[in-house]
Short mmCIF file of C-alpha atoms and ligand atoms in Angstrom, two decimals:
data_model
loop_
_atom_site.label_atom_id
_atom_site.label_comp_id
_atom_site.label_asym_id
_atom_site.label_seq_id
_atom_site.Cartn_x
_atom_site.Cartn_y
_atom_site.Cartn_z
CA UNK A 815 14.43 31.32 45.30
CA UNK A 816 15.59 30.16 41.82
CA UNK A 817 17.89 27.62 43.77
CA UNK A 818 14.45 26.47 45.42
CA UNK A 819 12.55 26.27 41.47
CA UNK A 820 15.68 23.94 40.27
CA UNK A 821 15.03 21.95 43.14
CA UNK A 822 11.02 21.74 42.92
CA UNK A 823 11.86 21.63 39.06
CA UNK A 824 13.65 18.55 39.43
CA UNK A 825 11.80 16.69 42.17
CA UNK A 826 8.62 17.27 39.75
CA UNK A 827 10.52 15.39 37.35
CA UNK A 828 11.41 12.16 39.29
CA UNK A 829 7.44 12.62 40.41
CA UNK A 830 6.63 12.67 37.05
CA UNK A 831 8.45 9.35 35.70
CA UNK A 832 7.16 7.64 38.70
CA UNK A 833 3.53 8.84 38.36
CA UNK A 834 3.67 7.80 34.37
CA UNK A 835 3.48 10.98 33.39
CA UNK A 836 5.76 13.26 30.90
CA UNK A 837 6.04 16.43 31.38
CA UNK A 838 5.08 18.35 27.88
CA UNK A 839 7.81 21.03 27.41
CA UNK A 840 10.58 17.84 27.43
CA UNK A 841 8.68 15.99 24.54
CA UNK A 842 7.08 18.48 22.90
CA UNK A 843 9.37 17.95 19.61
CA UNK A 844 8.17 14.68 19.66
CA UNK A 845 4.11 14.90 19.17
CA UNK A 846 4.68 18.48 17.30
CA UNK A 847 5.88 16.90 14.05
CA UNK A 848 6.44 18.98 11.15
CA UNK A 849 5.96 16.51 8.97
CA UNK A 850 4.48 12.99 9.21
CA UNK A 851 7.39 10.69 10.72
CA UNK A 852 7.70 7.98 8.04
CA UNK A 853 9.23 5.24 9.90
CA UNK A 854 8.72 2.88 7.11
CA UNK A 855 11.08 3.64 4.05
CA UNK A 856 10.57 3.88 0.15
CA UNK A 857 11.90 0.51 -0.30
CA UNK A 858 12.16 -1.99 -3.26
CA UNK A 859 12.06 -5.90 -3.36
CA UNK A 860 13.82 -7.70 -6.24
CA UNK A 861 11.41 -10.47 -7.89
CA UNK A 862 14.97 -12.08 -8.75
CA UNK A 863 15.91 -11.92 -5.12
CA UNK A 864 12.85 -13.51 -3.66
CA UNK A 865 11.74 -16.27 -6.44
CA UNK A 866 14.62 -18.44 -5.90
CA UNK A 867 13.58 -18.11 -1.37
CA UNK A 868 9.88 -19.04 -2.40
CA UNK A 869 10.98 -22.09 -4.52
CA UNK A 870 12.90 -23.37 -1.54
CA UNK A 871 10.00 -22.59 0.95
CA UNK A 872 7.46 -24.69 -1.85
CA UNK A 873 10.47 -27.67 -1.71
CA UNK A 874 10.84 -27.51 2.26
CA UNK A 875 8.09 -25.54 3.99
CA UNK A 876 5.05 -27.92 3.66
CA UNK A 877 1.50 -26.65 3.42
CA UNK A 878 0.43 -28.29 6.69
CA UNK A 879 2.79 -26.66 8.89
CA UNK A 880 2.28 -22.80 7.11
CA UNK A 881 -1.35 -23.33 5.89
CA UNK A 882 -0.30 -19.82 4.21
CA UNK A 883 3.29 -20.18 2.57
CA UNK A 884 3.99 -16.45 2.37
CA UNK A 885 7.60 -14.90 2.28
CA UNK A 886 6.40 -11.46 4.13
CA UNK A 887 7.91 -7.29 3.18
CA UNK A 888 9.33 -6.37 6.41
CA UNK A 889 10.17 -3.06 5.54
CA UNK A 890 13.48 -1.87 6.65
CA UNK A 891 12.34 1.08 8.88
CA UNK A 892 10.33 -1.12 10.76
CA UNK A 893 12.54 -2.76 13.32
CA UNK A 894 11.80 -6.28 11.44
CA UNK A 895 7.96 -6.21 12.00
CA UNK A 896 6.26 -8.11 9.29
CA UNK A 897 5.26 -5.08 7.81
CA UNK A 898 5.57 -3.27 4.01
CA UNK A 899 4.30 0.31 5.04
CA UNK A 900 2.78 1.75 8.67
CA UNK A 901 -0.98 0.37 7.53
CA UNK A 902 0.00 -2.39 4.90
CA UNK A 903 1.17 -6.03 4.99
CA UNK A 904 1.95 -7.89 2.12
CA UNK A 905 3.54 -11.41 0.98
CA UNK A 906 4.45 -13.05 -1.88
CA UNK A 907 2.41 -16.09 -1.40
CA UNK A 908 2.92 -19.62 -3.50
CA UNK A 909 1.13 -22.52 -3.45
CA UNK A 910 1.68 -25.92 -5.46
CA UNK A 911 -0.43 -28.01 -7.14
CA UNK A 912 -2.72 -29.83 -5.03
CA UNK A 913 -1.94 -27.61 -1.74
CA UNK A 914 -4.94 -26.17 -0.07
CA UNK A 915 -4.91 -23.30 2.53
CA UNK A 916 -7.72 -24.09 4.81
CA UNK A 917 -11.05 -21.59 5.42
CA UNK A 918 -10.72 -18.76 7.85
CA UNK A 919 -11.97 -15.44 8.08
CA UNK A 920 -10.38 -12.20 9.74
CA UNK A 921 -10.84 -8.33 10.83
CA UNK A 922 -8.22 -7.09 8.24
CA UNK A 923 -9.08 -6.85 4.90
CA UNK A 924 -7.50 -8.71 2.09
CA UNK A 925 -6.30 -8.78 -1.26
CA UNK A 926 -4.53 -10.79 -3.52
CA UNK A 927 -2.83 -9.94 -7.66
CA UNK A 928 -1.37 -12.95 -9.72
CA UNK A 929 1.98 -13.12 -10.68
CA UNK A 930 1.94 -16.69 -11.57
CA UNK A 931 0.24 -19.80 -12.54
CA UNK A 932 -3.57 -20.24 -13.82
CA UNK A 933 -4.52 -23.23 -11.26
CA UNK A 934 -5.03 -21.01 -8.23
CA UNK A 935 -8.47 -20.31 -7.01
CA UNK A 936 -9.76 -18.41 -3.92
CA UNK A 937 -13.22 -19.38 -2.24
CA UNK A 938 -14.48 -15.98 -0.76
CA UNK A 939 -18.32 -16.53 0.64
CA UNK A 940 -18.71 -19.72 -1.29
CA UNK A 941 -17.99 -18.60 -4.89
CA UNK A 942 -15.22 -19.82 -6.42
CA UNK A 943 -12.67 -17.59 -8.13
CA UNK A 944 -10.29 -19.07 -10.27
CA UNK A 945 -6.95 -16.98 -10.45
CA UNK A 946 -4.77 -15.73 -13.88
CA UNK A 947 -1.97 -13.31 -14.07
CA UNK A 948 -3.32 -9.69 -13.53
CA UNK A 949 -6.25 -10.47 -11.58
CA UNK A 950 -7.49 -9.04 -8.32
CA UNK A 951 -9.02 -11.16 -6.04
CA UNK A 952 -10.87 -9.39 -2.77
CA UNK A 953 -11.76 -10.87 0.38
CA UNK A 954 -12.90 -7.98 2.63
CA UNK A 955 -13.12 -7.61 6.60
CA UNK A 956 -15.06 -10.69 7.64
CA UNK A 957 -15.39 -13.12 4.44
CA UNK A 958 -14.77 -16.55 4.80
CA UNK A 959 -12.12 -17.66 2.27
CA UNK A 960 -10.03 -20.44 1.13
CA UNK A 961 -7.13 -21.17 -1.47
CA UNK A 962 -5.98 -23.85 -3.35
CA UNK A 963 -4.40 -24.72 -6.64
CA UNK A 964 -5.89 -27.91 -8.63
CA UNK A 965 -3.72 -26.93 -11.82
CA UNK A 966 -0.03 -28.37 -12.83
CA UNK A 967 2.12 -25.51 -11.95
CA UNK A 968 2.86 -23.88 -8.83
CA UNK A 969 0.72 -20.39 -9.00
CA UNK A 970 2.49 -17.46 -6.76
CA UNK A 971 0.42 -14.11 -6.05
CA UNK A 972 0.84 -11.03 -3.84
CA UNK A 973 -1.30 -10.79 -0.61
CA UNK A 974 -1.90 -7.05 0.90
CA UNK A 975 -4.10 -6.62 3.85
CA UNK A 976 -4.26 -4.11 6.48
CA UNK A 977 -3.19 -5.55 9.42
CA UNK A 978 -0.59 -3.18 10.53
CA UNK A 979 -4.09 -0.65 10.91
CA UNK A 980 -6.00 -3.03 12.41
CA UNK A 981 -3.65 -4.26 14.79
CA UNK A 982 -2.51 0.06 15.52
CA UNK A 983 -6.61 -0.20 16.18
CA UNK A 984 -6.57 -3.38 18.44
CA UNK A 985 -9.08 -4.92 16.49
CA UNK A 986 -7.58 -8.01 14.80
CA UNK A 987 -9.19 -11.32 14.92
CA UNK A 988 -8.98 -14.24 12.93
CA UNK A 989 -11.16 -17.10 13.02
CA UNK A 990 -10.76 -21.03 11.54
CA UNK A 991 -13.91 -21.92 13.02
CA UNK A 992 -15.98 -22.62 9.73
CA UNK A 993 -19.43 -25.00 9.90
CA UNK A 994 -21.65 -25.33 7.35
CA UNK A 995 -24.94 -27.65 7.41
CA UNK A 996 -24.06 -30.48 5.87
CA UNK A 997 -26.85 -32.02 3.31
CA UNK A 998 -25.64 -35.40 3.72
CA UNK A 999 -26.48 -35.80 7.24
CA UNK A 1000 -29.87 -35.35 8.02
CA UNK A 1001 -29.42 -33.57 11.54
CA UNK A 1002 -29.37 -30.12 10.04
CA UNK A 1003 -26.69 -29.25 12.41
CA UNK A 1004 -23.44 -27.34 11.30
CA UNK A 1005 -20.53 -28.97 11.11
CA UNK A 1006 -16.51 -27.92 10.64
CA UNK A 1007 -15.11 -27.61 7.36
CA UNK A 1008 -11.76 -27.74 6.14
CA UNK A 1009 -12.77 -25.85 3.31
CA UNK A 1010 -16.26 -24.12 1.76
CA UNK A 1011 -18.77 -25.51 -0.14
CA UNK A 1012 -19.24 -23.87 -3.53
CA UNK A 1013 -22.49 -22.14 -3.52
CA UNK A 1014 -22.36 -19.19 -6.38
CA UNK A 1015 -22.73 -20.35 -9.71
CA UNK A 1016 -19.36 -20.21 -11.77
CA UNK A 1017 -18.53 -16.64 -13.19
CA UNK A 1018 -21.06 -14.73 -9.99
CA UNK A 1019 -19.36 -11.63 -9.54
CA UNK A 1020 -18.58 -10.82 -13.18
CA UNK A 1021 -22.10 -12.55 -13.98
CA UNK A 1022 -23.65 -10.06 -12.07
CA UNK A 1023 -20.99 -6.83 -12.23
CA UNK A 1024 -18.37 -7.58 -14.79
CA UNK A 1025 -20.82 -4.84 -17.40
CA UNK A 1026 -19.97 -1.14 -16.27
CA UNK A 1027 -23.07 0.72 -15.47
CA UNK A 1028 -25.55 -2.30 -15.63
CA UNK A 1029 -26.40 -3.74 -12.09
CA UNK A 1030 -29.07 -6.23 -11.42
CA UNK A 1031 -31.74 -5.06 -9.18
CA UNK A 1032 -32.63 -8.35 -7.78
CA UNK A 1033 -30.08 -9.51 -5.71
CA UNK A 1034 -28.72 -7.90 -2.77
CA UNK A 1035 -25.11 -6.33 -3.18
CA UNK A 1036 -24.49 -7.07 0.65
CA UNK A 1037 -21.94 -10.15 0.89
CA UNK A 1038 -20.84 -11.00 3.94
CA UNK A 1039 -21.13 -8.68 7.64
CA UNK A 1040 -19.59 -5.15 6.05
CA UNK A 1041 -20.15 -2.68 3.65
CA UNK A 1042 -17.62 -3.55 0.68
CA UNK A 1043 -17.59 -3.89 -3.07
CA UNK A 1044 -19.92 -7.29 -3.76
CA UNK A 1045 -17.53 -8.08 -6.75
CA UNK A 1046 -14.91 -10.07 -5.39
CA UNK A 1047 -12.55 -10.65 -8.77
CA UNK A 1048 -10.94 -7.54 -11.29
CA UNK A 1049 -10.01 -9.77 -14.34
CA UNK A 1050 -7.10 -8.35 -15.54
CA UNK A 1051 -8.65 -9.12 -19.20
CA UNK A 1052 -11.04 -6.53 -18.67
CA UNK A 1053 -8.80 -3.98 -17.16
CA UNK A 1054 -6.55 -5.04 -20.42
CA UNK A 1055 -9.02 -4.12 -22.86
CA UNK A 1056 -9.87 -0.85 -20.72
CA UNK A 1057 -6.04 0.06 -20.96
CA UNK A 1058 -6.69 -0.45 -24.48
CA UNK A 1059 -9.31 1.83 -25.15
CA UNK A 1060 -7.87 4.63 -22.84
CA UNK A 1061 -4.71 4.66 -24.00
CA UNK A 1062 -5.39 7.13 -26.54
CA UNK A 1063 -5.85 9.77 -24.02
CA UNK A 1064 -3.00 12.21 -22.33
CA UNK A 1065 -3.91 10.33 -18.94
CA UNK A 1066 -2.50 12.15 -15.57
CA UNK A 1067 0.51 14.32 -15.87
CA UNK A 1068 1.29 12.81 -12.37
CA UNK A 1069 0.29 9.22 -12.90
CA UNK A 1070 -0.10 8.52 -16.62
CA UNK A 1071 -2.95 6.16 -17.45
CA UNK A 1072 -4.53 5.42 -13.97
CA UNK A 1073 -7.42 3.67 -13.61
CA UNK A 1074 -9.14 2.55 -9.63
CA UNK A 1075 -10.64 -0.74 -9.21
CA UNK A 1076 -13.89 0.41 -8.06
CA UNK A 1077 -17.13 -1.13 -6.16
CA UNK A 1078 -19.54 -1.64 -9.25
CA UNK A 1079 -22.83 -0.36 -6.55
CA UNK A 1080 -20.83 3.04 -5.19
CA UNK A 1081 -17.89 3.65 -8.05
CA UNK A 1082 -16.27 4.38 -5.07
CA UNK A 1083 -13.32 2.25 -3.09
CA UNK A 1084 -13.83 -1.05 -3.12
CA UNK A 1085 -12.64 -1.80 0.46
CA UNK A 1086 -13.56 0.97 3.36
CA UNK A 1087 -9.31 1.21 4.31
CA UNK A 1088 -7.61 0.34 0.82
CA UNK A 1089 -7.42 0.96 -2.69
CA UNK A 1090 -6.66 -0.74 -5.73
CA UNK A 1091 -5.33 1.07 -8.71
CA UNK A 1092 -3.46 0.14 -11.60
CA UNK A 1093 -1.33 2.48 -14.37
CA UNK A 1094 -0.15 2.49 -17.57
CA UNK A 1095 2.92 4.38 -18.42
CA UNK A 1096 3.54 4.37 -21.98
CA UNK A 1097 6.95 3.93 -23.43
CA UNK A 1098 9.60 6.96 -21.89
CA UNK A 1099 6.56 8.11 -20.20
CA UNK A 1100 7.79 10.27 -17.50
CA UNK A 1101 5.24 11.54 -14.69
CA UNK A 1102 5.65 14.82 -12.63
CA UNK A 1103 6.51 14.84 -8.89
CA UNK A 1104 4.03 14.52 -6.43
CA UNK A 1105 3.17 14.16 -2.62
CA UNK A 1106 0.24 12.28 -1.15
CA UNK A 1107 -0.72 12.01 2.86
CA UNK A 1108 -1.52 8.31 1.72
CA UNK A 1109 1.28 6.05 1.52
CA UNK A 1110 1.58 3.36 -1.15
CA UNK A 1111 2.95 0.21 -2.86
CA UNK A 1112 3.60 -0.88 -5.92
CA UNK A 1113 4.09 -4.37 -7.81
CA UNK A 1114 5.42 -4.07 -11.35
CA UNK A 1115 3.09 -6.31 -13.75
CA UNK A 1116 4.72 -5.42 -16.91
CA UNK A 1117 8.17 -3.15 -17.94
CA UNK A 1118 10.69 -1.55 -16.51
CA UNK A 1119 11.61 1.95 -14.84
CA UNK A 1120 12.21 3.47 -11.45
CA UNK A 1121 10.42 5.76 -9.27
CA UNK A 1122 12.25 8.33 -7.15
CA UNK A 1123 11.39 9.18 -3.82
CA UNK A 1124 12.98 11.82 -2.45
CA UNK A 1125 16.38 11.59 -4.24
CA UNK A 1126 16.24 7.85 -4.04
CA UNK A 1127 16.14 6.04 -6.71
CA UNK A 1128 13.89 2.36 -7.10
CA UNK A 1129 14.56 0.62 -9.96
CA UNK A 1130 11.89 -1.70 -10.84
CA UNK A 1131 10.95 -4.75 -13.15
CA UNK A 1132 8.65 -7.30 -13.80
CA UNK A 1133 7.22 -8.73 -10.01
CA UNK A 1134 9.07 -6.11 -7.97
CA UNK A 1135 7.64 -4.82 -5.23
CA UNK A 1136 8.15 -1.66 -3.82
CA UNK A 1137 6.90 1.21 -1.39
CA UNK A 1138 6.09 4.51 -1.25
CA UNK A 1139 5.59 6.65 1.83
CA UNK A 1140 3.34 8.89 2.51
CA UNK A 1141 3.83 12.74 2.07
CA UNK A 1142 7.38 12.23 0.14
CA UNK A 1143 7.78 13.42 -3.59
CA UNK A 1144 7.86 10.98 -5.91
CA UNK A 1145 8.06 10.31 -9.65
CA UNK A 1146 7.46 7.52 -12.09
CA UNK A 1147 9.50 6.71 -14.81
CA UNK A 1148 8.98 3.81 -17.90
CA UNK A 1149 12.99 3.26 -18.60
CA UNK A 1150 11.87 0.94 -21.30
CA UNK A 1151 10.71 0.43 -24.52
CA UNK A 1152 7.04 -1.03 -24.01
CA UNK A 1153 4.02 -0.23 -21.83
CA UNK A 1154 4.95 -0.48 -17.77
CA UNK A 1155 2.03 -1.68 -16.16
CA UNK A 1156 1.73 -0.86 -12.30
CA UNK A 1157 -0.87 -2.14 -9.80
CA UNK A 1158 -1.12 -0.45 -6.82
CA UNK A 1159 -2.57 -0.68 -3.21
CA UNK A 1160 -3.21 3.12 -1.12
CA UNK A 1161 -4.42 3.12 2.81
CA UNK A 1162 -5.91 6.67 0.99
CA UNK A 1163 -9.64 5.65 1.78
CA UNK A 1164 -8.62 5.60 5.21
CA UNK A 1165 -6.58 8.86 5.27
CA UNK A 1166 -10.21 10.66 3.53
CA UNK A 1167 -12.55 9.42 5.82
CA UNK A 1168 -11.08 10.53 8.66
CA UNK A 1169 -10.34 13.83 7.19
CA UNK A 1170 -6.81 13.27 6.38
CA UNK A 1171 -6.21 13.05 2.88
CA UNK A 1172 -3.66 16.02 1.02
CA UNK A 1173 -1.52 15.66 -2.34
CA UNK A 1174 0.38 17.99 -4.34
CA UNK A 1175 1.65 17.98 -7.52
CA UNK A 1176 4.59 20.12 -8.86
CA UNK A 1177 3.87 21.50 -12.10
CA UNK A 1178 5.91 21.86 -15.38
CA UNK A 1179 6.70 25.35 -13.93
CA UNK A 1180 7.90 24.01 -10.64
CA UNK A 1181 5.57 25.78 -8.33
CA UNK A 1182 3.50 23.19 -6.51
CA UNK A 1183 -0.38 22.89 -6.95
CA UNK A 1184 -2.78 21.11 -4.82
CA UNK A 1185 -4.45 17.56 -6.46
CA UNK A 1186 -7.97 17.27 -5.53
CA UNK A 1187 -9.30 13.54 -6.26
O1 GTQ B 2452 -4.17 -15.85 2.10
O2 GTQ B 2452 -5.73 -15.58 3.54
O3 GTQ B 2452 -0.21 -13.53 3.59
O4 GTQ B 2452 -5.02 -14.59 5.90
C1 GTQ B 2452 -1.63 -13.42 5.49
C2 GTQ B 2452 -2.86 -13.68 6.07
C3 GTQ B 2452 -2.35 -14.45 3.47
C4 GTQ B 2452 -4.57 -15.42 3.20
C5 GTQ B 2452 -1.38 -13.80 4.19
C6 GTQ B 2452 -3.83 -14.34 5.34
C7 GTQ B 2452 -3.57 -14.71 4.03
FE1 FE2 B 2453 -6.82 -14.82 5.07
#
């Protein structure tokens, strides 16, 4: 009898390979995680490393054959897939004077900061955003956009979009298909453009959303075919001279000075998969440890520390990149003797719609406390 169950036992499981099943009880270990499986690492890129790589790409690499000249994160748990976390991409991207990255539009969501340069300028649903260190530019799911740079200098920035969760959705699409009716022909037909005509008056999005609390009630906050903030540049003046005013308070015990870049019409995220924060962490500033479902990364604007993740250490400075994963303890650290400034980019909208979303903090005391908002 139990000679005859080894035997049925193991005919079922040749049946089962060939029938493309798996028989539960073998795998189980393997859907039944204990804890989220973090294939992508806490990882950190050196600015130093990579600036020299994206000079030689600007000298070699021309525009025409990249159209976007991006050196892309892989990160190293991710079998070499051009990806910085399990929902994020992201690029250093540099363009030189005179370059232009011709208009498309795409499924995943985008993003860019400045690093570099004052010439560079975005075209996102025909207003044109010029680009300064510190500023966020969006261009959400389904806005047409364009770059170029008509200053001196090269101007370098940091893409993030969130192409590894579209594509884990099968939903990516991008499209170089632009028309526009053109007013000097008088066929009224559309026609293919390399890049958008300007259409928004100079200064639109902060014209109409740059004051907190005021919005104007006669235009319609819809731009473009999704729900997502309508202000499509942060100006890292303004989030300067918010720093400035807020410095003055205790901030988080977890995350210092934190601030969200927020959709002017909702206050909530600006983006329905991503969100944009930035921190300050004042001089020796040292933050508590803390967990998040979310994962994370991180470009250094201004300073110098390290965050540790889990017993290992990132040491960071100006440019750096690096990553945090979700549901691993980490802790931030200014190592130097001015303000660190941090921007960071969170897949947490994502993680709360869908139900998701957990942090914990651990407090002075040690024990741990859960972190609601
Ligand atoms: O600048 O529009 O790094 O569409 C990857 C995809 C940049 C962009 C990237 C993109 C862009
Ligand atoms: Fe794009």
């Amino acid at each position: 009898m139990a000679r005859t169950a080894r035997q049925a036992r193991a005919a079922l499981k040749t049946d089962a390979k060939a029938l493309n099943l798996v028989e539960f009880w073998e795998q189980r270990a393997d859907v039944e995680l204990r804890a989220p499986r973090n294939q992508a690492m806490a990882h950190r890129w050196r600015w130093s490393d990579i600036e020299p790589r994206l000079r030689v790409a600007a000298r070699t690499v021309p525009i025409e054959e990249c159209e976007r000249r991006a050196l892309v994160f892989a990160n190293p748990g991710l079998d070499g897939k051009p990806y910085i976390t399990n929902t994020l991409f992201a690029a250093y991207s540099l363009y030189n004077p005179g370059e232009q990255a011709p208009v498309h539009r795409h499924t995943p969501s985008a993003s860019r900061f400045v690093l570099e340069g004052d010439g560079g300028f975005t075209v996102v649903e025909g207003e044109k955003l010029r680009m300064a260190r510190g500023d966020l530019i969006l261009t959400p799911a389904g806005t047409w956009h364009d770059h170029g740079n008509d200053g001196r200098e090269p101007v370098i920035w940091v893409d993030v979009l969130d192409v590894p969760l579209v594509e884990s959705l099968n939903a990516t699409r991008f499209e170089f298909d632009y028309a526009e009716s053109d007013p000097g022909t008088n066929s009224g037909q559309p026609v293919r453009k390399p890049v958008q005509t300007v259409r928004a008056p100079a200064g639109h999005s902060t014209n109409l959303y740059g004051a907190a609390g005021i919005l104007p009630r006669f235009v319609s906050h819809r731009r473009g075919p999704n729900r997502h903030s309508p202000m499509f540049v942060y100006r890292w003046e303004a989030t300067r001279q918010a720093f400035d005013r807020l410095r003055q308070y205790d901030g988080s015990p977890y995350d210092g000075v934190l601030i969200e870049y927020v959709d002017p019409t909702t206050g909530g995220a600006v983006m329905p998969t991503m969100a944009f924060r930035c921190q300050l962490l004042r001089a020796g500033e040292r933050t508590r440890a803390q967990r998040k479902t979310a994962s994370s990364l991180y470009c250094v604007l201004e300073g110098e520390g390290c965050t540790e993740v889990e017993g290992k250490r990132l040491d960071w400075q100006r440019n750096d990149v690096f990553t945090v994963p979700g549901w691993l303890w980490h802790e931030h650290r200014n190592a130097g003797s001015g303000d660190a400034f941090l921007y960071s980019v969170t897949d947490e909208p994502t993680l709360r719609k869908l139900g998701l979303f957990r942090a914990e903090g651990r407090r002075a005391d040690g024990t741990v406390e859960p972190l609601i908002d």
